[in-house]
Structure formats: structure tokens, C-alpha cells
Amino acid sequence: MPFSRSMVISEMQHRTVRSSGAGGQGVNKLETKVQVVFNIAKSTALSTNQKRILMDRLSSRINNSGEIVITSQ
């Protein structure tokens, strides 16, 4: 199965949450942190081999559910 970037993107979920730490101008009152979640284990866009490679290379960044969470704040 060929890799499909649009299929991977469609499987990603995003959410906004409040940022932690010191801040001004309402940083801690507004949802200023964005998280993108991608479940590698449940992906239908990736082949079994692609999943294995990602799970091996990103093992320290993947949670117990097989998700990688990317955060920007």
C-alpha cells in the first residue's frame, strides 16, 4: 500500500488546552496550547512495516495507547 499523506492527516486529531506556567495577557486563562494526536497503532494509512518502524524509532514518545502527541504552546 503506498503512503498517503492526506490519509495520515485525516487520522490526526487536534485539541486546544490551557497552557501551563507563567504567563501574561491571559495566557493561563485561554486555550493557547495546541496538541495533535496520532494513533500509530490504529492507523489504517500506514502499513504494518511503517507502524513498526515508527513504534521502534519513537518508542520514548509514544504513550501506552500507541499515540504520539505533538504539542505547541
mmCIF file of N, CA and C in Angstrom:
data_model
loop_
_atom_site.group_PDB
_atom_site.id
_atom_site.type_symbol
_atom_site.label_atom_id
_atom_site.label_comp_id
_atom_site.label_asym_id
_atom_site.label_seq_id
_atom_site.Cartn_x
_atom_site.Cartn_y
_atom_site.Cartn_z
ATOM 1 N N MET A 1 0.848 -1.180 0.000
ATOM 2 C CA MET A 1 0.000 0.000 0.000
ATOM 3 C C MET A 1 0.892 1.241 0.000
ATOM 4 N N PRO A 2 0.708 2.167 -0.919
ATOM 5 C CA PRO A 2 1.511 3.392 -0.957
ATOM 6 C C PRO A 2 1.131 4.326 0.182
ATOM 7 N N PHE A 3 2.114 5.073 0.630
ATOM 8 C CA PHE A 3 1.921 6.049 1.706
ATOM 9 C C PHE A 3 1.032 7.184 1.222
ATOM 10 N N SER A 4 0.064 7.562 2.025
ATOM 11 C CA SER A 4 -0.842 8.649 1.671
ATOM 12 C C SER A 4 -0.824 9.700 2.774
ATOM 13 N N ARG A 5 -0.202 10.827 2.491
ATOM 14 C CA ARG A 5 -0.101 11.913 3.475
ATOM 15 C C ARG A 5 -1.486 12.399 3.896
ATOM 16 N N SER A 6 -2.401 12.514 2.934
ATOM 17 C CA SER A 6 -3.738 13.024 3.267
ATOM 18 C C SER A 6 -4.498 12.048 4.165
ATOM 19 N N MET A 7 -4.257 10.744 3.999
ATOM 20 C CA MET A 7 -4.909 9.772 4.885
ATOM 21 C C MET A 7 -4.370 9.888 6.311
ATOM 22 N N VAL A 8 -3.055 10.070 6.431
ATOM 23 C CA VAL A 8 -2.455 10.233 7.760
ATOM 24 C C VAL A 8 -3.009 11.489 8.415
ATOM 25 N N ILE A 9 -3.066 12.585 7.687
ATOM 26 C CA ILE A 9 -3.576 13.843 8.238
ATOM 27 C C ILE A 9 -5.029 13.688 8.670
ATOM 28 N N SER A 10 -5.817 12.960 7.896
ATOM 29 C CA SER A 10 -7.226 12.783 8.260
ATOM 30 C C SER A 10 -7.393 11.950 9.529
ATOM 31 N N GLU A 11 -6.396 11.139 9.874
ATOM 32 C CA GLU A 11 -6.462 10.331 11.090
ATOM 33 C C GLU A 11 -5.974 11.086 12.323
ATOM 34 N N MET A 12 -5.382 12.241 12.142
ATOM 35 C CA MET A 12 -4.896 13.038 13.271
ATOM 36 C C MET A 12 -6.057 13.770 13.933
ATOM 37 N N GLN A 13 -5.934 13.933 15.226
ATOM 38 C CA GLN A 13 -6.911 14.709 15.982
ATOM 39 C C GLN A 13 -6.176 15.891 16.602
ATOM 40 N N HIS A 14 -6.872 17.001 16.742
ATOM 41 C CA HIS A 14 -6.237 18.132 17.419
ATOM 42 C C HIS A 14 -7.159 18.626 18.520
ATOM 43 N N ARG A 15 -6.531 19.218 19.522
ATOM 44 C CA ARG A 15 -7.294 19.790 20.622
ATOM 45 C C ARG A 15 -6.527 20.990 21.175
ATOM 46 N N THR A 16 -7.273 21.905 21.741
ATOM 47 C CA THR A 16 -6.668 23.063 22.390
ATOM 48 C C THR A 16 -6.879 22.932 23.888
ATOM 49 N N VAL A 17 -5.859 23.312 24.648
ATOM 50 C CA VAL A 17 -5.914 23.247 26.107
ATOM 51 C C VAL A 17 -5.220 24.473 26.670
ATOM 52 N N ARG A 18 -5.432 24.691 27.957
ATOM 53 C CA ARG A 18 -4.758 25.817 28.612
ATOM 54 C C ARG A 18 -3.284 25.520 28.769
ATOM 55 N N SER A 19 -2.499 26.534 28.510
ATOM 56 C CA SER A 19 -1.061 26.409 28.667
ATOM 57 C C SER A 19 -0.711 26.523 30.142
ATOM 58 N N SER A 20 0.342 25.833 30.566
ATOM 59 C CA SER A 20 0.747 25.905 31.974
ATOM 60 C C SER A 20 1.928 26.850 32.121
ATOM 61 N N GLY A 21 2.236 27.186 33.350
ATOM 62 C CA GLY A 21 3.394 28.015 33.628
ATOM 63 C C GLY A 21 3.044 29.491 33.674
ATOM 64 N N ALA A 22 4.086 30.260 33.885
ATOM 65 C CA ALA A 22 3.918 31.709 33.996
ATOM 66 C C ALA A 22 3.487 32.301 32.665
ATOM 67 N N GLY A 23 2.699 33.333 32.762
ATOM 68 C CA GLY A 23 2.263 33.982 31.533
ATOM 69 C C GLY A 23 1.573 35.289 31.835
ATOM 70 N N GLY A 24 1.414 36.062 30.840
ATOM 71 C CA GLY A 24 0.736 37.337 30.974
ATOM 72 C C GLY A 24 -0.296 37.472 29.882
ATOM 73 N N GLN A 25 -1.056 38.526 29.963
ATOM 74 C CA GLN A 25 -2.047 38.820 28.945
ATOM 75 C C GLN A 25 -3.054 37.682 28.760
ATOM 76 N N GLY A 26 -3.375 36.991 29.847
ATOM 77 C CA GLY A 26 -4.409 35.965 29.779
ATOM 78 C C GLY A 26 -3.957 34.622 29.254
ATOM 79 N N VAL A 27 -2.645 34.378 29.210
ATOM 80 C CA VAL A 27 -2.139 33.120 28.660
ATOM 81 C C VAL A 27 -2.716 31.919 29.403
ATOM 82 N N ASN A 28 -2.808 31.998 30.741
ATOM 83 C CA ASN A 28 -3.287 30.862 31.526
ATOM 84 C C ASN A 28 -4.808 30.797 31.605
ATOM 85 N N LYS A 29 -5.499 31.763 31.029
ATOM 86 C CA LYS A 29 -6.958 31.790 31.054
ATOM 87 C C LYS A 29 -7.559 31.320 29.742
ATOM 88 N N LEU A 30 -6.762 31.296 28.707
ATOM 89 C CA LEU A 30 -7.238 30.924 27.382
ATOM 90 C C LEU A 30 -6.580 29.625 26.941
ATOM 91 N N GLU A 31 -7.191 28.946 26.014
ATOM 92 C CA GLU A 31 -6.616 27.710 25.476
ATOM 93 C C GLU A 31 -5.596 28.066 24.404
ATOM 94 N N THR A 32 -4.338 28.238 24.840
ATOM 95 C CA THR A 32 -3.284 28.693 23.940
ATOM 96 C C THR A 32 -2.316 27.576 23.570
ATOM 97 N N LYS A 33 -2.541 26.374 24.075
ATOM 98 C CA LYS A 33 -1.689 25.238 23.723
ATOM 99 C C LYS A 33 -2.470 24.335 22.764
ATOM 100 N N VAL A 34 -1.804 23.890 21.712
ATOM 101 C CA VAL A 34 -2.434 23.014 20.729
ATOM 102 C C VAL A 34 -1.725 21.663 20.758
ATOM 103 N N GLN A 35 -2.512 20.595 20.786
ATOM 104 C CA GLN A 35 -1.957 19.249 20.749
ATOM 105 C C GLN A 35 -2.506 18.517 19.527
ATOM 106 N N VAL A 36 -1.614 17.828 18.832
ATOM 107 C CA VAL A 36 -2.008 16.974 17.718
ATOM 108 C C VAL A 36 -1.724 15.543 18.158
ATOM 109 N N VAL A 37 -2.732 14.692 18.017
ATOM 110 C CA VAL A 37 -2.618 13.300 18.449
ATOM 111 C C VAL A 37 -2.768 12.388 17.233
ATOM 112 N N PHE A 38 -1.833 11.452 17.110
ATOM 113 C CA PHE A 38 -1.895 10.479 16.019
ATOM 114 C C PHE A 38 -1.693 9.093 16.618
ATOM 115 N N ASN A 39 -2.671 8.225 16.420
ATOM 116 C CA ASN A 39 -2.588 6.873 16.947
ATOM 117 C C ASN A 39 -1.943 5.977 15.898
ATOM 118 N N ILE A 40 -0.674 5.703 16.102
ATOM 119 C CA ILE A 40 0.092 4.892 15.160
ATOM 120 C C ILE A 40 -0.466 3.471 15.107
ATOM 121 N N ALA A 41 -0.771 2.934 16.274
ATOM 122 C CA ALA A 41 -1.219 1.540 16.355
ATOM 123 C C ALA A 41 -2.524 1.297 15.590
ATOM 124 N N LYS A 42 -3.433 2.264 15.585
ATOM 125 C CA LYS A 42 -4.742 2.090 14.953
ATOM 126 C C LYS A 42 -4.822 2.667 13.536
ATOM 127 N N SER A 43 -3.734 3.220 13.052
ATOM 128 C CA SER A 43 -3.748 3.855 11.739
ATOM 129 C C SER A 43 -4.030 2.851 10.623
ATOM 130 N N THR A 44 -4.891 3.242 9.705
ATOM 131 C CA THR A 44 -5.131 2.439 8.509
ATOM 132 C C THR A 44 -4.350 2.992 7.317
ATOM 133 N N ALA A 45 -3.744 4.166 7.501
ATOM 134 C CA ALA A 45 -2.986 4.808 6.432
ATOM 135 C C ALA A 45 -1.561 4.263 6.332
ATOM 136 N N LEU A 46 -1.096 3.608 7.386
ATOM 137 C CA LEU A 46 0.269 3.101 7.416
ATOM 138 C C LEU A 46 0.286 1.587 7.292
ATOM 139 N N SER A 47 1.312 1.079 6.648
ATOM 140 C CA SER A 47 1.479 -0.372 6.551
ATOM 141 C C SER A 47 1.998 -0.899 7.894
ATOM 142 N N THR A 48 1.945 -2.201 8.055
ATOM 143 C CA THR A 48 2.454 -2.829 9.280
ATOM 144 C C THR A 48 3.928 -2.513 9.470
ATOM 145 N N ASN A 49 4.683 -2.529 8.395
ATOM 146 C CA ASN A 49 6.114 -2.221 8.466
ATOM 147 C C ASN A 49 6.342 -0.763 8.852
ATOM 148 N N GLN A 50 5.580 0.155 8.297
ATOM 149 C CA GLN A 50 5.714 1.574 8.648
ATOM 150 C C GLN A 50 5.391 1.798 10.123
ATOM 151 N N LYS A 51 4.348 1.138 10.606
ATOM 152 C CA LYS A 51 3.983 1.248 12.027
ATOM 153 C C LYS A 51 5.114 0.733 12.911
ATOM 154 N N ARG A 52 5.688 -0.415 12.535
ATOM 155 C CA ARG A 52 6.774 -0.999 13.324
ATOM 156 C C ARG A 52 7.970 -0.059 13.391
ATOM 157 N N ILE A 53 8.327 0.530 12.256
ATOM 158 C CA ILE A 53 9.457 1.459 12.218
ATOM 159 C C ILE A 53 9.189 2.664 13.121
ATOM 160 N N LEU A 54 8.000 3.253 13.010
ATOM 161 C CA LEU A 54 7.669 4.406 13.856
ATOM 162 C C LEU A 54 7.649 4.038 15.333
ATOM 163 N N MET A 55 7.063 2.881 15.658
ATOM 164 C CA MET A 55 6.998 2.451 17.061
ATOM 165 C C MET A 55 8.405 2.225 17.622
ATOM 166 N N ASP A 56 9.308 1.692 16.805
ATOM 167 C CA ASP A 56 10.691 1.473 17.248
ATOM 168 C C ASP A 56 11.438 2.791 17.430
ATOM 169 N N ARG A 57 11.345 3.657 16.441
ATOM 170 C CA ARG A 57 12.126 4.903 16.463
ATOM 171 C C ARG A 57 11.577 5.941 17.431
ATOM 172 N N LEU A 58 10.272 5.908 17.666
ATOM 173 C CA LEU A 58 9.647 6.913 18.528
ATOM 174 C C LEU A 58 9.144 6.317 19.849
ATOM 175 N N SER A 59 9.687 5.178 20.248
ATOM 176 C CA SER A 59 9.163 4.459 21.410
ATOM 177 C C SER A 59 9.119 5.304 22.682
ATOM 178 N N SER A 60 10.069 6.198 22.873
ATOM 179 C CA SER A 60 10.086 7.019 24.090
ATOM 180 C C SER A 60 9.049 8.140 24.052
ATOM 181 N N ARG A 61 8.436 8.371 22.895
ATOM 182 C CA ARG A 61 7.465 9.459 22.750
ATOM 183 C C ARG A 61 6.035 8.960 22.557
ATOM 184 N N ILE A 62 5.855 7.641 22.545
ATOM 185 C CA ILE A 62 4.535 7.056 22.306
ATOM 186 C C ILE A 62 3.949 6.596 23.631
ATOM 187 N N ASN A 63 2.679 6.951 23.869
ATOM 188 C CA ASN A 63 2.037 6.553 25.119
ATOM 189 C C ASN A 63 1.554 5.106 25.046
ATOM 190 N N ASN A 64 0.954 4.626 26.137
ATOM 191 C CA ASN A 64 0.523 3.220 26.217
ATOM 192 C C ASN A 64 -0.587 2.884 25.227
ATOM 193 N N SER A 65 -1.273 3.875 24.702
ATOM 194 C CA SER A 65 -2.352 3.656 23.737
ATOM 195 C C SER A 65 -1.848 3.622 22.298
ATOM 196 N N GLY A 66 -0.544 3.795 22.117
ATOM 197 C CA GLY A 66 0.020 3.790 20.768
ATOM 198 C C GLY A 66 -0.075 5.144 20.084
ATOM 199 N N GLU A 67 -0.265 6.197 20.870
ATOM 200 C CA GLU A 67 -0.430 7.547 20.313
ATOM 201 C C GLU A 67 0.848 8.360 20.495
ATOM 202 N N ILE A 68 1.117 9.180 19.512
ATOM 203 C CA ILE A 68 2.146 10.190 19.651
ATOM 204 C C ILE A 68 1.422 11.528 19.756
ATOM 205 N N VAL A 69 1.812 12.337 20.744
ATOM 206 C CA VAL A 69 1.184 13.629 20.985
ATOM 207 C C VAL A 69 2.216 14.715 20.745
ATOM 208 N N ILE A 70 1.915 15.609 19.822
ATOM 209 C CA ILE A 70 2.793 16.725 19.488
ATOM 210 C C ILE A 70 2.149 17.987 20.030
ATOM 211 N N THR A 71 2.916 18.758 20.807
ATOM 212 C CA THR A 71 2.380 19.931 21.496
ATOM 213 C C THR A 71 3.098 21.192 21.073
ATOM 214 N N SER A 72 2.326 22.252 20.900
ATOM 215 C CA SER A 72 2.882 23.586 20.646
ATOM 216 C C SER A 72 2.177 24.560 21.572
ATOM 217 N N GLN A 73 2.989 25.364 22.281
ATOM 218 C CA GLN A 73 2.387 26.344 23.196
ATOM 219 C C GLN A 73 3.136 27.653 23.164
#
